mmCIF file of C-alpha atoms in Angstrom:
data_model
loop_
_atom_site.group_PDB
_atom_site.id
_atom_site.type_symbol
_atom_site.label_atom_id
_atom_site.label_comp_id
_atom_site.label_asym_id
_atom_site.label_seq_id
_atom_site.Cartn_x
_atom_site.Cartn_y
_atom_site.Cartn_z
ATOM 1 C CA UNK A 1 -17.944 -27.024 3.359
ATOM 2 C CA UNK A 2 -15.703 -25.600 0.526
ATOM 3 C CA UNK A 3 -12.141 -25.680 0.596
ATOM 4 C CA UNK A 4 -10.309 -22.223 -0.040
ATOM 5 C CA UNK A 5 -10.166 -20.893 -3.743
ATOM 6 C CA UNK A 6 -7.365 -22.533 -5.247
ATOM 7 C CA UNK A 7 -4.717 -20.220 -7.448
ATOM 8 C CA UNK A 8 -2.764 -20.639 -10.252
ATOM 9 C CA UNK A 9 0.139 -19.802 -8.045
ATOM 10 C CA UNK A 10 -0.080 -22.635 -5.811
ATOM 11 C CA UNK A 11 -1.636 -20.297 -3.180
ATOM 12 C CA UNK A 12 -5.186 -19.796 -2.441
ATOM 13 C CA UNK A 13 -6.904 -16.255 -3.410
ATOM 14 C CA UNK A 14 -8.177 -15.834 0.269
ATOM 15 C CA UNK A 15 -4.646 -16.079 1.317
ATOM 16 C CA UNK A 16 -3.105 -14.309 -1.837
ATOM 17 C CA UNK A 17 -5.442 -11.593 -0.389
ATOM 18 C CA UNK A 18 -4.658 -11.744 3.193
ATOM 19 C CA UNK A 19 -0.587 -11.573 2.336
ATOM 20 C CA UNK A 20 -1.524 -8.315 0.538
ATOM 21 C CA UNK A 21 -1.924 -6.372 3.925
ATOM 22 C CA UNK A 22 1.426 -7.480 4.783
ATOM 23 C CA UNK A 23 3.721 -7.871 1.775
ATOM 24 C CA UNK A 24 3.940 -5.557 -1.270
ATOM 25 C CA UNK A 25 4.613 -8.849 -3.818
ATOM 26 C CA UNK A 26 4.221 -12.994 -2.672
ATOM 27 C CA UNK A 27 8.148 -13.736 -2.538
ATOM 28 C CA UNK A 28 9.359 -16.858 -4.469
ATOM 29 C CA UNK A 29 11.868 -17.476 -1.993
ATOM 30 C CA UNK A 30 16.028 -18.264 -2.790
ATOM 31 C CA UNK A 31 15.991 -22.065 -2.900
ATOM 32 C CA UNK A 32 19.780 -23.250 -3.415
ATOM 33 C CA UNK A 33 20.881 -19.613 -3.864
ATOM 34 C CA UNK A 34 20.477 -18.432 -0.284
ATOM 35 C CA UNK A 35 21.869 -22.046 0.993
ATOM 36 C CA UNK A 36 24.736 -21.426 -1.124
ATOM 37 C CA UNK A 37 25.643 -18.125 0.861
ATOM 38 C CA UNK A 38 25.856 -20.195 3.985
ATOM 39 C CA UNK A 39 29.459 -20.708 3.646
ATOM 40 C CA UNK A 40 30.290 -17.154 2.780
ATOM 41 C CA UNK A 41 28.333 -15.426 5.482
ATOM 42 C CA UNK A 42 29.992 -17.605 8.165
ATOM 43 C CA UNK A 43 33.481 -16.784 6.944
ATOM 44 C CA UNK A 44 32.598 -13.119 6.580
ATOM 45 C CA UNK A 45 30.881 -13.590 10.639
ATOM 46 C CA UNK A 46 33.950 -15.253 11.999
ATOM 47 C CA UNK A 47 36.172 -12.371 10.784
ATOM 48 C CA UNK A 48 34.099 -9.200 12.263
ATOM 49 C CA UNK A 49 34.124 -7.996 15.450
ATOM 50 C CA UNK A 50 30.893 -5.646 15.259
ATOM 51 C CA UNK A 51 28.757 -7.041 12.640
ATOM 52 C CA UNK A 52 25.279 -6.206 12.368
ATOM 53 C CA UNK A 53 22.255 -7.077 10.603
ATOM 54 C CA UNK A 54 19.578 -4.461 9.588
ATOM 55 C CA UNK A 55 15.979 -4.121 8.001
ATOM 56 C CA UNK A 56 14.766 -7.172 9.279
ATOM 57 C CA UNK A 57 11.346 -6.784 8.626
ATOM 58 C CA UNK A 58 11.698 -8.309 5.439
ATOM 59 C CA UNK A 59 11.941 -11.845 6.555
ATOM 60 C CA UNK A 60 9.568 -14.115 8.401
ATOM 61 C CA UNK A 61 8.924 -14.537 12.210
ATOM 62 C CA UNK A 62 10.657 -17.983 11.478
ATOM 63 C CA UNK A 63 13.726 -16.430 10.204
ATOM 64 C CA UNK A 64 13.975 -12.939 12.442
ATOM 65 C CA UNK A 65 13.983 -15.704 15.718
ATOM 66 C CA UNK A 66 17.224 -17.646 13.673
ATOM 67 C CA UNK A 67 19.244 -14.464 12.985
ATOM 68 C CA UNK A 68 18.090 -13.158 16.861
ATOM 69 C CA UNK A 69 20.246 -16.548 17.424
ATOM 70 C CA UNK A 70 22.683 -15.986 15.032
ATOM 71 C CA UNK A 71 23.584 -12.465 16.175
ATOM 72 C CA UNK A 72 23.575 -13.446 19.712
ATOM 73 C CA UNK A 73 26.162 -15.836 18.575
ATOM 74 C CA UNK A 74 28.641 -13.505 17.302
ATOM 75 C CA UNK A 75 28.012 -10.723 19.626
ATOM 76 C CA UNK A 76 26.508 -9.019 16.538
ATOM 77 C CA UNK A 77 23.754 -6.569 16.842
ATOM 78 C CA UNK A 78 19.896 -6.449 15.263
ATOM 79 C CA UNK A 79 18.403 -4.140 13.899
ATOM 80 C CA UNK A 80 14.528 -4.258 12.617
ATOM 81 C CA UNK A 81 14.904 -0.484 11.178
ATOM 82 C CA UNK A 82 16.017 -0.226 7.611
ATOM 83 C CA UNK A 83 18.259 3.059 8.012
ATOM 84 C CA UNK A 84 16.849 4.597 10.779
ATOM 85 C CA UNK A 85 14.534 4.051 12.937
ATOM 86 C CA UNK A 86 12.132 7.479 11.778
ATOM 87 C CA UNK A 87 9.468 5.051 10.645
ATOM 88 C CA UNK A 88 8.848 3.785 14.500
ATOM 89 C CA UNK A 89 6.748 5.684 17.088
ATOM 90 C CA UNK A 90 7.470 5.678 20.642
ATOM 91 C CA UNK A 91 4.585 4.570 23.418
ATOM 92 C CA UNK A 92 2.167 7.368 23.391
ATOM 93 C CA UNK A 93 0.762 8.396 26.519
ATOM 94 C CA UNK A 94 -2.822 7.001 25.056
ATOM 95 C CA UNK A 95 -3.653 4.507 22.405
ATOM 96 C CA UNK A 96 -7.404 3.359 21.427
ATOM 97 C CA UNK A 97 -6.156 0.689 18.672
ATOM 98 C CA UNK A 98 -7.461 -2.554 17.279
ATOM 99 C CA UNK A 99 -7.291 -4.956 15.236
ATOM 100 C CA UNK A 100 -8.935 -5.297 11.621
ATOM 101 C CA UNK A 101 -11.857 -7.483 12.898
ATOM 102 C CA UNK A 102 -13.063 -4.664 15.487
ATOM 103 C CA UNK A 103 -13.070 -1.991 12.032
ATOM 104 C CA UNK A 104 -14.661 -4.349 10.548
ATOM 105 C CA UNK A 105 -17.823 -4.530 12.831
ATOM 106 C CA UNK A 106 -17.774 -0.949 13.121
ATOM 107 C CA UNK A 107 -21.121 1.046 12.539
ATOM 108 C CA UNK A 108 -18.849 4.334 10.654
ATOM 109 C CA UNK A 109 -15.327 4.349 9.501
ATOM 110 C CA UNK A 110 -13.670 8.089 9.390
ATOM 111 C CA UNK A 111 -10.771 7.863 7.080
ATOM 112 C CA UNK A 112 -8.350 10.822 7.853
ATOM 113 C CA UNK A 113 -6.133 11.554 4.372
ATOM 114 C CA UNK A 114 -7.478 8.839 3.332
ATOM 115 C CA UNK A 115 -10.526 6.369 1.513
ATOM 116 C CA UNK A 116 -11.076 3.086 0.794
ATOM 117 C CA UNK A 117 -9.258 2.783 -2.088
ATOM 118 C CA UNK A 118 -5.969 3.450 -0.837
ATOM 119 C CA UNK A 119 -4.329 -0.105 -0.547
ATOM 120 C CA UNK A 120 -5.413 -3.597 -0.221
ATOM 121 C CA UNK A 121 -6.071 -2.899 4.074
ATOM 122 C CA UNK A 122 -8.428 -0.136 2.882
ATOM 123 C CA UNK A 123 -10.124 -2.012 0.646
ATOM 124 C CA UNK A 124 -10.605 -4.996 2.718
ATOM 125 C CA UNK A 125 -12.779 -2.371 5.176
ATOM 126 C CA UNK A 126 -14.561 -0.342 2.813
ATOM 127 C CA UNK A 127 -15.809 -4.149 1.811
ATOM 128 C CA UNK A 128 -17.084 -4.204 5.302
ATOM 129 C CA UNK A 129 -18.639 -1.183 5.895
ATOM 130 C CA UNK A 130 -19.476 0.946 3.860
ATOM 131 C CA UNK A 131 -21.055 3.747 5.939
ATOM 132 C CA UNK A 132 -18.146 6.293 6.318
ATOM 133 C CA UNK A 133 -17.090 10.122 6.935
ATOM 134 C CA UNK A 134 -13.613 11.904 5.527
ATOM 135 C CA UNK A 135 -11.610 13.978 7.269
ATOM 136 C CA UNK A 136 -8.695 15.759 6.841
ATOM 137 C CA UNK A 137 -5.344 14.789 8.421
ATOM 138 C CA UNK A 138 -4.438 18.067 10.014
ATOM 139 C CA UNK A 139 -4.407 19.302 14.027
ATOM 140 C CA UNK A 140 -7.257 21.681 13.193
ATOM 141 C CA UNK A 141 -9.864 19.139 11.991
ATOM 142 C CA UNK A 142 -9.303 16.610 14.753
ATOM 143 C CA UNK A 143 -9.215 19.343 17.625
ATOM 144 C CA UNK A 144 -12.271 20.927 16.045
ATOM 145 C CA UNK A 145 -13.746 17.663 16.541
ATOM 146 C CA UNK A 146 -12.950 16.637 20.290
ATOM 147 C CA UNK A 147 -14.196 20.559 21.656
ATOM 148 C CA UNK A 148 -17.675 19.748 19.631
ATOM 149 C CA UNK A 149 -17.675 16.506 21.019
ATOM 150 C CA UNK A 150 -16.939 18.314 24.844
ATOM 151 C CA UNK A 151 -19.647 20.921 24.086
ATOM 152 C CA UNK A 152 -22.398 17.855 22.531
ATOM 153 C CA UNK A 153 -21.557 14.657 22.646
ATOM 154 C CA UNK A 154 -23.402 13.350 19.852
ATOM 155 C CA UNK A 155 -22.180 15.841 17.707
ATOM 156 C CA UNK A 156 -21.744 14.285 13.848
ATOM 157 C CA UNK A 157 -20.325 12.375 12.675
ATOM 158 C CA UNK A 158 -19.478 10.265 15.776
ATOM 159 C CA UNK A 159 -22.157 11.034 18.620
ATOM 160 C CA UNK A 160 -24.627 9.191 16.701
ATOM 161 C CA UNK A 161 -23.048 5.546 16.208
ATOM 162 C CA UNK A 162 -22.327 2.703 18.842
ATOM 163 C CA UNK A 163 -18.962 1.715 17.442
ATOM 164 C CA UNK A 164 -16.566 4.284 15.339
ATOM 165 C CA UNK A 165 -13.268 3.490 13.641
ATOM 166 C CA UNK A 166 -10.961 5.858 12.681
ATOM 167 C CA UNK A 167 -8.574 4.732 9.963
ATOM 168 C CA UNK A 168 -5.199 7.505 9.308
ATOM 169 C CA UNK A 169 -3.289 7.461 5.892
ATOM 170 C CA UNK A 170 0.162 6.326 6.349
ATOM 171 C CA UNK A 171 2.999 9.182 6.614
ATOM 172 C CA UNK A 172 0.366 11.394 9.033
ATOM 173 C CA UNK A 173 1.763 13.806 11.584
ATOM 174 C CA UNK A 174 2.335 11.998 14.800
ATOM 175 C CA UNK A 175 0.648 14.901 16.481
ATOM 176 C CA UNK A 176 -3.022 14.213 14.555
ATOM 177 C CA UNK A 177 -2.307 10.346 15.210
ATOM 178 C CA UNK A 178 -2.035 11.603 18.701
ATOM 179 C CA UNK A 179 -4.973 13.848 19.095
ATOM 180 C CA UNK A 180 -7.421 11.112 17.287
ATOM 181 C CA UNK A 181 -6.361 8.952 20.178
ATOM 182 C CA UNK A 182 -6.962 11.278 22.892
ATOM 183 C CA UNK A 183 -10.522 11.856 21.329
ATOM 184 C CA UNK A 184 -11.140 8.451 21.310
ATOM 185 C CA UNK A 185 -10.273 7.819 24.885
ATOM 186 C CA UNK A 186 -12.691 11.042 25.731
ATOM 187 C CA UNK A 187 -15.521 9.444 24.930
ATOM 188 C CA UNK A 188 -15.206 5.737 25.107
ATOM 189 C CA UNK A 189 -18.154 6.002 27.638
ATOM 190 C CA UNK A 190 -20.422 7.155 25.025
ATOM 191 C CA UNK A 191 -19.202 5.535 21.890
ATOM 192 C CA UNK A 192 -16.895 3.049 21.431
ATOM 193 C CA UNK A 193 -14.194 4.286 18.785
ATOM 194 C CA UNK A 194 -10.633 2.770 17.718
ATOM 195 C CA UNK A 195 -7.801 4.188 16.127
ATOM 196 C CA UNK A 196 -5.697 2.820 13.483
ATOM 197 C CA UNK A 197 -3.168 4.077 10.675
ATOM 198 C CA UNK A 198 -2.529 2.554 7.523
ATOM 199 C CA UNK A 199 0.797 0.995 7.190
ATOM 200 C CA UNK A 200 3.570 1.682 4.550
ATOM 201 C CA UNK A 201 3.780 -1.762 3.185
ATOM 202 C CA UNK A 202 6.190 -1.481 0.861
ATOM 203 C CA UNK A 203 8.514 -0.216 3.295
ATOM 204 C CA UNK A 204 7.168 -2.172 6.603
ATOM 205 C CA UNK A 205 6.331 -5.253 5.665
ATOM 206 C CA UNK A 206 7.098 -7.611 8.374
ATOM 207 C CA UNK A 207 8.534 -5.045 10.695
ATOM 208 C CA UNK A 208 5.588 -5.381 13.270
ATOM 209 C CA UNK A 209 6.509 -9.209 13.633
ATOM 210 C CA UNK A 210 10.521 -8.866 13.294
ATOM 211 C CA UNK A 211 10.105 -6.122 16.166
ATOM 212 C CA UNK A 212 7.650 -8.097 18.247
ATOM 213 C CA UNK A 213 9.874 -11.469 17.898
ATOM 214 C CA UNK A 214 13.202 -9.019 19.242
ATOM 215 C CA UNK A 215 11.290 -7.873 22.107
ATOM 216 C CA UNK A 216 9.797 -11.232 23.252
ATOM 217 C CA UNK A 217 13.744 -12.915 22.606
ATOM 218 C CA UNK A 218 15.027 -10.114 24.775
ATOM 219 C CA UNK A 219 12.734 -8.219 26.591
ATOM 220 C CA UNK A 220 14.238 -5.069 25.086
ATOM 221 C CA UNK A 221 12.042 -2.568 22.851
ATOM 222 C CA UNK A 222 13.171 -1.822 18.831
ATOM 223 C CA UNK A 223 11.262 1.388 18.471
ATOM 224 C CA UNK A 224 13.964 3.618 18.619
ATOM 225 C CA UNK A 225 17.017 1.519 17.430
ATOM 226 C CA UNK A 226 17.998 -2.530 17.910
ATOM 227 C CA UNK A 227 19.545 -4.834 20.334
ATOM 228 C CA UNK A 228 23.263 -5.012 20.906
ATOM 229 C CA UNK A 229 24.863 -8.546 22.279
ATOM 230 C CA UNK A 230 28.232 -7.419 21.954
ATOM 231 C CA UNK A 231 28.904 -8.190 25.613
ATOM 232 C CA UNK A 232 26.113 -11.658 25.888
ATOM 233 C CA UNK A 233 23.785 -9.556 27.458
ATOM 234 C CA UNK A 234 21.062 -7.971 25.218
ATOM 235 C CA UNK A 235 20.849 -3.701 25.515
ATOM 236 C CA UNK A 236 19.571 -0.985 23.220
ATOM 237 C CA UNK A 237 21.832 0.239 20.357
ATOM 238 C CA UNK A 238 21.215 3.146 18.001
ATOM 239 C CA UNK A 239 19.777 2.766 14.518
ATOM 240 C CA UNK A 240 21.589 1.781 11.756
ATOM 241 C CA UNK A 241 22.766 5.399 10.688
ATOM 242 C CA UNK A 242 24.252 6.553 13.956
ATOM 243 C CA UNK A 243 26.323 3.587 14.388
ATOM 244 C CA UNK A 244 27.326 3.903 10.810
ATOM 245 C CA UNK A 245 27.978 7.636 11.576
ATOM 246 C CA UNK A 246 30.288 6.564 14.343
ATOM 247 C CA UNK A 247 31.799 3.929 12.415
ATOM 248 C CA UNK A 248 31.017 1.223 14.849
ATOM 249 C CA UNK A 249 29.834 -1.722 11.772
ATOM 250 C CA UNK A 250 32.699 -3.583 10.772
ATOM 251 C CA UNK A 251 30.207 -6.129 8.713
ATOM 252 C CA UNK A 252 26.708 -4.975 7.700
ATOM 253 C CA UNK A 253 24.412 -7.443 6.647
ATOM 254 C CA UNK A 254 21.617 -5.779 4.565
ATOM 255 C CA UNK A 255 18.133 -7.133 4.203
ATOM 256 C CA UNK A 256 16.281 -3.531 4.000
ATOM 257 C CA UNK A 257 14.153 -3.483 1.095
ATOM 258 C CA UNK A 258 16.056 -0.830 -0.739
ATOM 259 C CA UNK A 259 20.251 -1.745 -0.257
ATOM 260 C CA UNK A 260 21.936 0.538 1.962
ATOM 261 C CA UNK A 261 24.543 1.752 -0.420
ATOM 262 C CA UNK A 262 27.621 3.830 -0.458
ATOM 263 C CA UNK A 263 28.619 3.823 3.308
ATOM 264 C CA UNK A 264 30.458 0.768 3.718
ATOM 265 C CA UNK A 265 33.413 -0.401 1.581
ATOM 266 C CA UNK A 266 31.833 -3.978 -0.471
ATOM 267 C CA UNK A 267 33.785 -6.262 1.739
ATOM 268 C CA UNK A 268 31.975 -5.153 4.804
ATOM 269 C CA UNK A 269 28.715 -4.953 3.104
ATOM 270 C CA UNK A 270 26.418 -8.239 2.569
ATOM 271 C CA UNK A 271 23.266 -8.043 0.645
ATOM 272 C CA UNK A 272 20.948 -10.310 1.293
ATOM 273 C CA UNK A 273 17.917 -9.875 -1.275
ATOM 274 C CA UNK A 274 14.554 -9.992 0.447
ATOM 275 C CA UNK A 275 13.096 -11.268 -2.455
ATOM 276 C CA UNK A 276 15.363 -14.373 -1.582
ATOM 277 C CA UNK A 277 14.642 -14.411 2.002
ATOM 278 C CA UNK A 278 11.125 -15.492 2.073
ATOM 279 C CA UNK A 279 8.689 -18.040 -0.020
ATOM 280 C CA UNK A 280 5.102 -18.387 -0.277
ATOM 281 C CA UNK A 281 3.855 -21.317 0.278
ATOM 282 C CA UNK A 282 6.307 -22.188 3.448
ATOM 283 C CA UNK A 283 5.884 -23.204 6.930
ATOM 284 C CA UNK A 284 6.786 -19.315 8.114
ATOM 285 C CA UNK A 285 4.289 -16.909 9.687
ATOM 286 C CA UNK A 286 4.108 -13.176 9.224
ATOM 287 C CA UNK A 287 2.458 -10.582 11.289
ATOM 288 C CA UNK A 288 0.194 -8.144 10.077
ATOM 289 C CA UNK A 289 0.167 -4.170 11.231
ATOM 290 C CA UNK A 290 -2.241 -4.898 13.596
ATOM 291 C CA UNK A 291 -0.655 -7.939 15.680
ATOM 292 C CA UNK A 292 -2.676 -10.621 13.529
ATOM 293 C CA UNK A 293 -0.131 -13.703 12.465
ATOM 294 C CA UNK A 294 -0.616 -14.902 9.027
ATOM 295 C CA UNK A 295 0.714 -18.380 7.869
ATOM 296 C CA UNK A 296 2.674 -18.058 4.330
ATOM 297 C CA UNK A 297 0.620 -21.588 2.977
ATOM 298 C CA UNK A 298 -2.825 -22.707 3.174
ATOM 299 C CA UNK A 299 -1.603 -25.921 4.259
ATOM 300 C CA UNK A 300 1.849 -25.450 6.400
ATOM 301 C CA UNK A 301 2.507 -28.707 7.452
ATOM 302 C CA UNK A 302 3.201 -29.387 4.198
ATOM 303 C CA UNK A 303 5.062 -26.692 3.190
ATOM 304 C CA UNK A 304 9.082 -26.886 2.341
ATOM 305 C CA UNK A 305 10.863 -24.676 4.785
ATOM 306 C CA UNK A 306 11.933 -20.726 5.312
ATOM 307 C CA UNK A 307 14.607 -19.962 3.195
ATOM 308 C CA UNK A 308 15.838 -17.450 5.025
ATOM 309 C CA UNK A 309 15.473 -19.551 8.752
ATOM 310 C CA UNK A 310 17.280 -22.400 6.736
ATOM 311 C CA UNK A 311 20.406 -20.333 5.750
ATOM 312 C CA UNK A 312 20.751 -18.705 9.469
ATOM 313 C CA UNK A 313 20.444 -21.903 10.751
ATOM 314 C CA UNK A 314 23.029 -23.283 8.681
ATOM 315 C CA UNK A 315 25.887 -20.549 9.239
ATOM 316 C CA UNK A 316 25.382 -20.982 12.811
ATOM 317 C CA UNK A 317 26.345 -24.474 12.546
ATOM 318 C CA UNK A 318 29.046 -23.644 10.243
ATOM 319 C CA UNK A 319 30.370 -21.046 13.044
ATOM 320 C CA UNK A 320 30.090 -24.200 15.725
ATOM 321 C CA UNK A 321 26.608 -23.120 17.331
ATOM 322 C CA UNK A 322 23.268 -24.623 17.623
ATOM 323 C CA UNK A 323 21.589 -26.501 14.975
#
């Protein structure tokens, strides 16, 4: 058997395409630049009494578990969110989702305000099945839909097929994501169908694994704002823009992928690049929209380290904590 396709970037092609559903660029990581801002960022820590670090889902699992650490530390506060937290959805009250392996094996995908061509996700299931249906991303269409399905229910183009997936452009109305998911739980007895949306990766990136790694460190939920440790125990906070708004950041440290500029005098404002904060190949893992964890190397055990987990790591020893 084969090895994986090797790359001229030191990464295989299968994984160069895998890290495309996640990651908008492969990051060359910081090397001796980030460890160089150890020393800085624990001075600047040891000083503030409300620091916080946002936008979070621009840095490995790895390194999101050492600044959950850090920040409990320094009674600090994380926040996935870059800004705010608009880009989130609360629980809603039913979800038919899946993962990229059940679209795959799909008999029909329906892409709503979208098509296959529309990112490297899309692509990677219009490879796999190419039998589909478009539909628009408004209320009308989808309700339309779920009374024909009431009235028949192999009315097209779902009552026909076994297995459905229905695949939503990024951005869509949370009230069509909604209604897609109530049709789908209408007639799971008939046909099986899931629900997915596309995910902003540009502006998401690792924000399914930073969020997941927060809630599993502290049993709290991210979708509407962060964690505050400000008194050792872990409890909700606001997003980054209300406790800006309230002045309640005496140190932001800012790993969003566009800098969050202008609201903080430079002295209380670190920016940490996310270029910097991440390397492929390394021994990190990232987590793809759908709960899938992808390893940044084909071969991790020999990969050199997360920059970003390595300089965490290292101001919390600088600030006396943990290794």
């Amino acid at each position: 058997m084969s090895g994986p396709k090797p790359s001229t970037d030191g990464i295989s092609d299968a994984l160069r395409a895998d890290l495309a559903m996640v990651l908008p660029e492969i990051p060359c990581g910081g090397g001796t630049a980030i460890e160089a801002m150890a020393g800085p960022l624990a001075e600047a820590l040891s000083k503030a009494k409300a620091p916080v670090i946002a936008g979070l889902g621009t840095m490995s699992i790895e390194a999101v578990i050492r600044a959950v650490e850090l920040m409990r530390d320094v009674r600090g506060r994380v926040l996935p969110w870059p800004l705010t937290a608009g880009t989130s959805r609360g629980p809603m009250s039913v979800t038919q989702t899946a993962t990229l392996g059940h679209v795959f094996a799909s008999d029909l995908v329906i892409w709503v305000g979208c098509t296959g061509a529309d990112g490297p996700i899309a692509e990677a299931i219009s490879s796999h099945q190419l039998r589909a249906a478009l539909a628009p991303p408004t209320l009308e269409a989808v309700l339309g839909l779920r009374a024909a399905l009431a009235t028949n229910p192999r009315a097209e183009p779902i009552g026909n097929w076994k297995r459905v997936a229905v695949v939503l452009a990024p951005g869509c109305d949370e009230r069509v994501v909604s209604q897609w998911h109530r049709l789908a739980a209408h007639v799971q007895q008939s046909v099986r169908v899931a629900v997915i949306q596309l995910p902003d990766i540009p502006s998401r990136r690792n924000i399914r694994g930073a969020c997941e790694v927060i809630t599993m460190l502290t049993s709290l939920s991210c979708d509407a704002g962060g964690v505050d440790f400000a008194d050792g125990t872990p409890r909700p906070c606001p997003d980054v823009a209300t406790l800006l708004s309230l002045n309640a950041i005496d140190l932001l440290i800012d790993t969003t992928p566009s800098p969050i500029e202008g609201l903080l005098p430079p002295a209380r404002h670190v920016r940490l690049n996310p270029s910097a904060l991440m390397a492929v190949p390394s021994a990190a893992r990232v987590m793809r929209f759908d709960g899938v964890m992808l390893r940044l190397a084909d071969d991790p055990d020999s990969a050199p380290p997360d920059p970003a987990a390595m300089l965490f790591s290292a101001v919390r020893k600088r600030l006396g904590g943990a290794p």
